Short mmCIF file of C-alpha atoms and ligand atoms in Angstrom, two decimals:
data_model
loop_
_atom_site.label_atom_id
_atom_site.label_comp_id
_atom_site.label_asym_id
_atom_site.label_seq_id
_atom_site.Cartn_x
_atom_site.Cartn_y
_atom_site.Cartn_z
CA MET A 1 0.00 0.00 0.00
CA LYS A 2 1.11 3.60 -0.27
CA VAL A 3 2.50 5.97 2.34
CA ASN A 4 2.60 9.56 1.08
CA GLY A 5 2.21 8.16 -2.43
CA VAL A 6 5.16 5.74 -2.07
CA PRO A 7 4.43 1.97 -2.33
CA THR A 8 5.45 0.58 1.06
CA ARG A 9 5.46 -2.81 2.75
CA SER A 10 5.62 -3.46 6.46
CA ILE A 11 8.83 -5.55 6.19
CA TRP A 12 11.61 -5.84 3.60
CA SER A 13 15.02 -7.49 3.37
CA LEU A 14 18.29 -5.68 2.74
CA ASP A 15 21.78 -6.79 1.62
CA ASP A 16 20.71 -10.27 0.54
CA GLY A 17 19.09 -11.05 3.88
CA GLN A 18 21.82 -9.63 6.14
CA ARG A 19 19.37 -7.05 7.55
CA ILE A 20 15.63 -6.40 7.53
CA GLY A 21 13.70 -3.14 7.46
CA ILE A 22 10.48 -2.62 9.44
CA ILE A 23 8.14 0.23 10.35
CA ASP A 24 8.28 1.00 14.06
CA GLN A 25 4.54 0.67 14.69
CA THR A 26 4.83 1.86 18.29
CA GLN A 27 5.41 5.35 16.83
CA LEU A 28 2.25 5.31 14.69
CA PRO A 29 -0.05 7.09 14.06
CA PHE A 30 2.04 10.03 15.26
CA CYS A 31 5.26 9.39 13.41
CA PHE A 32 6.19 7.17 10.44
CA LYS A 33 9.62 5.75 11.21
CA LYS A 34 11.54 2.96 9.48
CA VAL A 35 14.01 0.87 11.48
CA GLU A 36 16.67 -1.67 10.41
CA LEU A 37 17.36 -4.85 12.35
CA SER A 38 20.56 -6.83 11.82
CA ASP A 39 20.57 -9.23 14.78
CA TRP A 40 18.00 -11.91 15.58
CA ARG A 41 17.77 -10.75 19.19
CA GLU A 42 16.68 -7.35 17.92
CA VAL A 43 13.95 -9.18 16.04
CA VAL A 44 12.80 -10.91 19.26
CA ASP A 45 12.63 -7.50 20.92
CA ALA A 46 10.78 -5.90 17.98
CA ILE A 47 8.11 -8.63 18.15
CA ALA A 48 7.79 -8.59 21.96
CA THR A 49 7.54 -4.79 22.15
CA MET A 50 5.15 -4.66 19.18
CA LYS A 51 7.30 -2.59 16.86
CA VAL A 52 5.98 -5.20 14.49
CA ARG A 53 2.60 -6.67 15.26
CA GLY A 54 -0.35 -8.47 13.70
CA ALA A 55 -0.29 -12.25 13.35
CA PRO A 56 0.73 -12.57 9.67
CA LEU A 57 3.42 -9.92 10.02
CA ILE A 58 4.96 -11.44 13.12
CA GLY A 59 4.98 -14.78 11.29
CA VAL A 60 7.07 -13.35 8.46
CA THR A 61 9.20 -11.31 10.87
CA GLY A 62 9.89 -14.43 12.94
CA ALA A 63 11.00 -16.17 9.74
CA TRP A 64 13.49 -13.37 9.03
CA GLY A 65 14.64 -13.48 12.67
CA MET A 66 15.43 -17.16 12.15
CA VAL A 67 17.39 -16.26 9.00
CA LEU A 68 19.58 -13.85 10.99
CA ALA A 69 20.09 -16.45 13.72
CA ILE A 70 21.20 -19.03 11.13
CA ARG A 71 23.60 -16.53 9.60
CA ASP A 72 25.25 -16.13 13.03
CA ASN A 73 25.31 -19.82 13.88
CA PRO A 74 23.95 -22.49 11.54
CA GLU A 75 24.58 -25.45 13.87
CA ASP A 76 21.58 -27.53 15.05
CA ASP A 77 21.76 -26.55 18.74
CA ALA A 78 21.92 -22.83 17.99
CA ILE A 79 19.00 -23.10 15.56
CA HIS A 80 16.84 -24.84 18.16
CA ALA A 81 17.75 -22.30 20.85
CA ALA A 82 16.93 -19.31 18.61
CA ARG A 83 13.73 -21.01 17.46
CA SER A 84 12.50 -21.35 21.06
CA GLU A 85 13.30 -17.73 21.91
CA LEU A 86 11.67 -16.33 18.79
CA ILE A 87 8.49 -18.36 19.30
CA ALA A 88 8.24 -17.35 22.95
CA SER A 89 8.30 -13.63 22.08
CA ARG A 90 4.50 -13.67 21.54
CA PRO A 91 2.46 -16.77 22.42
CA THR A 92 -1.03 -16.36 20.92
CA ALA A 93 -0.53 -15.80 17.19
CA VAL A 94 0.27 -19.19 15.70
CA ASP A 95 1.73 -17.58 12.56
CA LEU A 96 4.89 -16.84 14.54
CA GLN A 97 5.63 -20.49 15.20
CA TRP A 98 4.55 -21.31 11.65
CA GLY A 99 6.93 -18.76 10.09
CA VAL A 100 9.90 -19.77 12.24
CA ASP A 101 9.29 -23.47 11.60
CA GLN A 102 9.03 -22.97 7.85
CA ILE A 103 12.64 -21.78 7.94
CA VAL A 104 13.85 -24.49 10.31
CA THR A 105 12.19 -27.21 8.23
CA ALA A 106 13.67 -25.79 5.01
CA VAL A 107 17.28 -25.64 6.25
CA MET A 108 17.66 -28.75 8.39
CA PRO A 109 18.27 -31.17 5.48
CA TYR A 110 21.28 -29.04 4.41
CA CYS A 111 24.78 -28.89 5.85
CA PRO A 112 25.43 -25.86 8.10
CA ARG A 113 27.35 -23.81 5.53
CA GLU A 114 24.43 -24.07 3.04
CA ARG A 115 21.75 -23.15 5.57
CA PHE A 116 21.86 -19.35 5.48
CA ARG A 117 21.37 -19.27 1.70
CA MET A 118 18.45 -21.69 1.93
CA ALA A 119 16.93 -19.70 4.82
CA VAL A 120 17.00 -16.44 2.84
CA LYS A 121 15.36 -18.16 -0.10
CA MET A 122 12.57 -19.54 2.08
CA ALA A 123 12.01 -16.23 3.88
CA GLU A 124 11.68 -14.41 0.54
CA THR A 125 9.13 -17.04 -0.56
CA LEU A 126 7.08 -16.66 2.64
CA THR A 127 7.13 -12.88 2.36
CA GLN A 128 5.82 -12.95 -1.18
CA ALA A 129 3.32 -15.72 -0.40
CA ASN A 130 1.81 -13.59 2.34
CA VAL A 131 1.21 -10.73 -0.09
CA LEU A 132 -0.49 -13.05 -2.58
CA ALA A 133 -2.60 -14.72 0.13
CA ASN A 134 -3.79 -11.37 1.44
CA ARG A 135 -4.70 -10.16 -2.02
CA ALA A 136 -6.75 -13.35 -2.54
CA ILE A 137 -8.42 -12.91 0.87
CA GLY A 138 -9.34 -9.40 -0.21
CA THR A 139 -10.91 -10.61 -3.44
CA HIS A 140 -13.02 -13.23 -1.66
CA GLY A 141 -13.98 -10.85 1.16
CA ALA A 142 -14.94 -8.10 -1.29
CA ARG A 143 -17.47 -10.50 -2.81
CA VAL A 144 -19.18 -10.78 0.58
CA ILE A 145 -19.31 -6.98 0.84
CA ALA A 146 -20.65 -6.76 -2.73
CA GLU A 147 -23.46 -9.19 -1.88
CA LEU A 148 -24.48 -7.07 1.10
CA TYR A 149 -24.47 -3.99 -1.11
CA ALA A 150 -26.60 -5.75 -3.73
CA LYS A 151 -29.25 -6.37 -1.05
CA LYS A 152 -29.03 -3.00 0.64
CA ARG A 153 -28.37 -0.59 -2.23
CA ALA A 154 -26.85 1.86 0.25
CA PRO A 155 -23.31 2.12 1.70
CA VAL A 156 -22.33 -1.05 3.56
CA ASN A 157 -21.35 -0.33 7.17
CA ILE A 158 -18.54 -2.62 8.30
CA LEU A 159 -17.41 -2.77 11.92
CA THR A 160 -13.82 -3.83 12.51
CA HIS A 161 -11.77 -4.38 15.67
CA CYS A 162 -8.02 -3.96 16.14
CA ASN A 163 -5.88 -3.57 13.01
CA ALA A 164 -6.11 -6.23 10.35
CA GLY A 165 -4.73 -3.98 7.63
CA TRP A 166 -1.49 -3.92 5.67
CA LEU A 167 0.45 -2.92 8.78
CA ALA A 168 -0.51 -6.24 10.40
CA THR A 169 0.62 -8.25 7.37
CA VAL A 170 3.31 -7.82 4.72
CA ASP A 171 0.87 -5.92 2.47
CA TYR A 172 -2.88 -5.37 1.87
CA GLY A 173 -4.00 -6.83 5.21
CA THR A 174 -6.64 -9.46 5.89
CA ALA A 175 -9.97 -7.90 6.92
CA LEU A 176 -8.94 -4.54 5.45
CA SER A 177 -7.75 -6.17 2.23
CA ALA A 178 -11.43 -6.99 1.57
CA VAL A 179 -12.36 -3.39 2.38
CA TYR A 180 -9.66 -1.99 0.07
CA ILE A 181 -10.64 -4.21 -2.82
CA ALA A 182 -14.38 -3.56 -2.40
CA PHE A 183 -13.63 0.17 -2.27
CA GLU A 184 -11.44 -0.09 -5.41
CA GLN A 185 -14.36 -1.84 -7.11
CA GLY A 186 -16.56 1.16 -6.35
CA ILE A 187 -18.79 -0.47 -3.72
CA PRO A 188 -20.05 2.29 -1.41
CA LEU A 189 -18.93 1.46 2.13
CA HIS A 190 -18.07 2.93 5.49
CA VAL A 191 -15.96 1.39 8.29
CA TRP A 192 -16.68 1.69 11.99
CA VAL A 193 -13.23 1.46 13.59
CA ASP A 194 -13.09 0.19 17.18
CA GLU A 195 -10.47 2.19 19.07
CA THR A 196 -9.20 -1.13 20.57
CA ARG A 197 -7.94 -0.24 23.99
CA PRO A 198 -5.40 -0.56 25.49
CA ARG A 199 -2.94 -0.48 22.55
CA ASN A 200 -5.32 1.45 20.30
CA GLN A 201 -4.62 -0.56 17.16
CA GLY A 202 -7.83 1.00 15.82
CA LEU A 203 -5.87 4.21 15.38
CA LEU A 204 -3.55 2.31 13.02
CA THR A 205 -6.62 1.16 11.13
CA ALA A 206 -7.86 4.75 10.92
CA TRP A 207 -4.40 5.88 9.75
CA GLU A 208 -4.47 3.28 6.98
CA LEU A 209 -8.03 4.05 5.90
CA GLU A 210 -7.36 7.77 5.88
CA ALA A 211 -4.33 7.22 3.63
CA GLY A 212 -6.49 5.11 1.31
CA GLY A 213 -9.37 7.61 1.26
CA VAL A 214 -11.79 5.00 2.66
CA PRO A 215 -14.75 6.51 4.61
CA HIS A 216 -14.45 5.57 8.28
CA THR A 217 -15.33 6.66 11.81
CA VAL A 218 -13.46 5.76 15.01
CA ILE A 219 -15.69 4.61 17.87
CA ALA A 220 -15.06 3.73 21.50
CA ASP A 221 -14.84 -0.02 21.95
CA ASN A 222 -18.09 -0.02 23.90
CA ALA A 223 -20.12 1.66 21.15
CA GLY A 224 -20.39 -1.35 18.84
CA GLY A 225 -23.32 -3.06 20.59
CA HIS A 226 -25.37 0.12 20.52
CA LEU A 227 -24.66 0.70 16.82
CA MET A 228 -25.62 -2.89 16.04
CA GLN A 229 -28.92 -2.56 17.94
CA HIS A 230 -29.73 0.49 15.84
CA ARG A 231 -28.89 -1.30 12.56
CA GLU A 232 -25.91 0.95 11.87
CA VAL A 233 -23.72 -2.10 11.21
CA ASP A 234 -24.24 -4.46 8.24
CA MET A 235 -21.35 -6.79 8.96
CA VAL A 236 -18.51 -7.29 11.41
CA LEU A 237 -15.19 -8.14 9.75
CA VAL A 238 -12.10 -8.86 11.85
CA GLY A 239 -8.73 -10.57 11.55
CA ALA A 240 -7.47 -13.47 13.65
CA ASP A 241 -4.40 -14.50 15.61
CA ARG A 242 -5.20 -18.21 15.74
CA ILE A 243 -8.07 -20.25 14.34
CA THR A 244 -8.61 -23.81 15.53
CA ALA A 245 -9.42 -26.74 13.24
CA ILE A 246 -13.13 -26.37 14.12
CA GLY A 247 -13.17 -22.60 13.58
CA ASP A 248 -12.84 -21.08 17.08
CA VAL A 249 -11.11 -17.73 16.64
CA ALA A 250 -8.57 -16.03 18.91
CA ASN A 251 -8.36 -12.33 18.10
CA LYS A 252 -7.71 -9.04 19.88
CA ILE A 253 -9.42 -8.70 23.25
CA GLY A 254 -12.98 -7.45 22.81
CA THR A 255 -13.71 -9.40 19.63
CA TYR A 256 -15.87 -11.92 21.50
CA LEU A 257 -18.20 -9.19 22.79
CA LYS A 258 -18.68 -7.90 19.23
CA ALA A 259 -19.50 -11.42 18.07
CA LEU A 260 -22.11 -11.80 20.85
CA ALA A 261 -23.80 -8.53 19.94
CA ALA A 262 -23.70 -9.42 16.24
CA LYS A 263 -25.34 -12.80 16.96
CA ASP A 264 -28.05 -11.13 19.04
CA MET A 265 -28.83 -8.73 16.18
CA ASP A 266 -28.42 -11.35 13.41
CA ILE A 267 -25.56 -9.38 11.85
CA PRO A 268 -23.02 -11.46 9.88
CA PHE A 269 -19.68 -11.86 11.66
CA TYR A 270 -16.75 -12.67 9.36
CA VAL A 271 -13.12 -13.45 10.17
CA ALA A 272 -10.40 -12.95 7.52
CA ALA A 273 -7.07 -14.75 7.83
CA PRO A 274 -4.49 -16.63 5.78
CA SER A 275 -4.13 -20.38 6.31
CA SER A 276 -0.92 -19.77 8.30
CA THR A 277 -3.27 -18.57 11.10
CA ILE A 278 -5.04 -21.94 11.33
CA ASP A 279 -3.72 -24.22 14.06
CA TRP A 280 -4.75 -27.68 12.89
CA SER A 281 -3.44 -29.28 16.06
CA ILE A 282 -6.22 -27.92 18.29
CA GLN A 283 -10.02 -27.91 18.33
CA ASP A 284 -11.37 -26.14 21.40
CA GLY A 285 -9.97 -22.61 21.37
CA LYS A 286 -11.09 -21.56 24.85
CA HIS A 287 -9.12 -24.30 26.55
CA SER A 288 -6.22 -24.77 24.14
CA ILE A 289 -5.07 -21.31 23.05
CA GLU A 290 -2.60 -19.53 25.28
CA ILE A 291 -3.80 -15.98 25.84
CA GLU A 292 -0.98 -13.48 26.13
CA ASN A 293 -1.13 -11.39 29.30
CA ARG A 294 0.62 -8.11 28.68
CA ASN A 295 2.14 -5.56 31.00
CA GLY A 296 -0.37 -3.53 33.00
CA ASP A 297 1.43 -0.34 31.97
CA GLU A 298 -0.38 -0.63 28.64
CA LEU A 299 -3.53 0.20 30.63
CA ARG A 300 -1.96 2.63 33.07
CA TYR A 301 -0.51 4.96 30.47
CA VAL A 302 -2.04 6.66 27.46
CA LYS A 303 0.07 8.05 24.65
CA GLY A 304 -0.80 11.11 22.54
CA LEU A 305 0.30 14.49 21.28
CA ASP A 306 0.66 17.34 23.77
CA ALA A 307 -0.22 20.97 23.05
CA LYS A 308 3.19 21.44 21.41
CA GLY A 309 2.64 18.47 19.10
CA GLN A 310 5.16 16.29 20.97
CA VAL A 311 4.37 12.64 21.64
CA THR A 312 3.81 12.24 25.35
CA GLU A 313 2.52 9.62 27.79
CA VAL A 314 0.24 10.28 30.74
CA GLU A 315 -0.70 8.02 33.63
CA ILE A 316 -4.44 7.48 34.00
CA ILE A 317 -4.64 4.77 36.69
CA SER A 318 -3.26 4.98 40.20
CA PRO A 319 -0.14 2.84 40.70
CA LEU A 320 -1.93 1.36 43.74
CA THR A 321 -4.76 -0.03 41.62
CA ASN A 322 -4.46 -3.57 40.29
CA VAL A 323 -4.74 -4.01 36.55
CA GLU A 324 -5.12 -7.09 34.37
CA ASN A 325 -4.34 -7.01 30.67
CA PRO A 326 -5.29 -10.11 28.65
CA ALA A 327 -4.49 -9.26 25.03
CA PHE A 328 -6.77 -11.68 23.19
CA ASP A 329 -10.03 -13.56 23.57
CA VAL A 330 -11.61 -16.54 21.84
CA THR A 331 -14.80 -16.30 19.81
CA PRO A 332 -16.44 -19.73 19.52
CA ALA A 333 -17.15 -21.00 16.02
CA ARG A 334 -20.91 -20.91 16.65
CA LEU A 335 -20.76 -17.09 16.57
CA VAL A 336 -18.77 -16.94 13.31
CA THR A 337 -20.71 -16.66 10.04
CA GLY A 338 -17.74 -17.26 7.76
CA ILE A 339 -13.97 -17.44 7.55
CA VAL A 340 -12.38 -15.65 4.60
CA THR A 341 -9.16 -17.33 3.50
CA GLU A 342 -6.94 -17.21 0.44
CA ARG A 343 -8.88 -20.20 -0.94
CA GLY A 344 -12.33 -18.73 -0.43
CA VAL A 345 -15.00 -18.20 2.22
CA CYS A 346 -16.47 -21.01 4.29
CA ALA A 347 -18.46 -21.63 7.44
CA PRO A 348 -16.06 -22.45 10.31
CA GLU A 349 -17.02 -26.13 10.34
CA PHE A 350 -15.95 -26.49 6.70
CA LEU A 351 -12.37 -25.29 7.04
CA THR A 352 -11.05 -28.79 6.40
CA ARG A 353 -12.96 -28.89 3.10
CA LEU A 354 -11.05 -25.79 1.93
CA PHE A 355 -7.77 -27.13 3.33
CA PRO A 356 -7.96 -30.94 3.21
CA GLU A 357 -4.19 -31.10 3.72
CA GLY A 358 -4.56 -29.07 6.94
CA ALA A 359 -5.92 -31.86 9.07
CA ARG A 360 -2.87 -33.97 8.15
CA ARG A 361 -0.32 -31.21 8.90
CA ARG A 362 1.88 -31.64 11.97
CA THR A 363 4.68 -29.47 13.34
CA ARG A 364 8.01 -31.26 13.05
CA TRP A 365 10.18 -29.27 15.41
O1 MRU B 1 -1.49 -7.54 19.52
P1 MRU B 1 -1.43 -7.29 18.06
O2 MRU B 1 -1.51 -5.86 17.67
O3 MRU B 1 -0.28 -8.02 17.40
O4 MRU B 1 -2.78 -7.97 17.60
C1 MRU B 1 -2.95 -8.68 16.49
C2 MRU B 1 -3.88 -8.01 15.62
O5 MRU B 1 -3.51 -7.11 14.91
C3 MRU B 1 -5.27 -8.42 15.61
O6 MRU B 1 -5.71 -9.25 16.58
C4 MRU B 1 -5.73 -8.72 14.24
O7 MRU B 1 -7.08 -8.64 14.18
C5 MRU B 1 -5.22 -10.03 13.71
S1 MRU B 1 -3.79 -9.84 12.77
C6 MRU B 1 -4.30 -9.40 11.17
#
């Protein structure tokens, strides 16, 4: 997608895989800053501190982190140690483990001095594959939006939560890819953007939509139910951090409440994600998916611009008050109307029909 008219991706490789470039997303929407990482431990830090974020993007970033680790030490023990550390940097999004393991699986059959070259090749493939998958997700998702427009003959109001745009992937996004493509096709639409406390990823969504000229309105997280009751929402469309084999969906905290309200009002609730987000090894999301608990400071402090236009942080909760900060929740498959993947859209229970090979897939490392 474009930033100030310049085609930009959220991650890119430099010097034949010796370094990677990223956008420091902790600075957005206030400041657009690119950063270069040349050591795999810097990659671990960038993922843990959410300089890069969004399940598909951290999957590809983890893959590049593994490339840098293999460059430094291509022996088996070092690879396994770096793999464990990279995967532990964020536990909920399964794409991270997937991306790291794609590299490990690709290099292990080779002798150590061949491994870096093979790792770079695989990381380039994964990066490009993510772009193509997201574009395909967008095409399938846009068809769903077009069908709603055909029935309504008035702008389609889409509610989204968190950021499932190009910043959360290599390019295009997942949920927002559908929005971008529908908008390109001339379908009248408007996006309700959940602010998404405490990290306010909704402001990244608003930043993206503003840059793309897509009509949108930011709302407080708690406003969605009210808007749904008053028929101001035609569909909910979100991304995912992990989808189980039966279609339970882990996504940013607050998604479950939107799904409940949508069910109550009979509003379609769609989830858009590439197949790298599907964890075929688990069924029941509520009991099997590890939910990341993040630092309470994310709740205690709010970041913004001061009167002089400088980025500043203020404390809004007493240090004596306990806080709890689960970062994700699980929406059960029964509340999900459809899952939009690179192969098409299906009801959650039919995921294995779209990906028959999925049920057979097992992690090797
Ligand atoms: O904690 P984050 O910002 O990494 O959260 C991930 C997300 O961006 C969302 O949950 C998103 O909807 C899925 S990723 C496209």
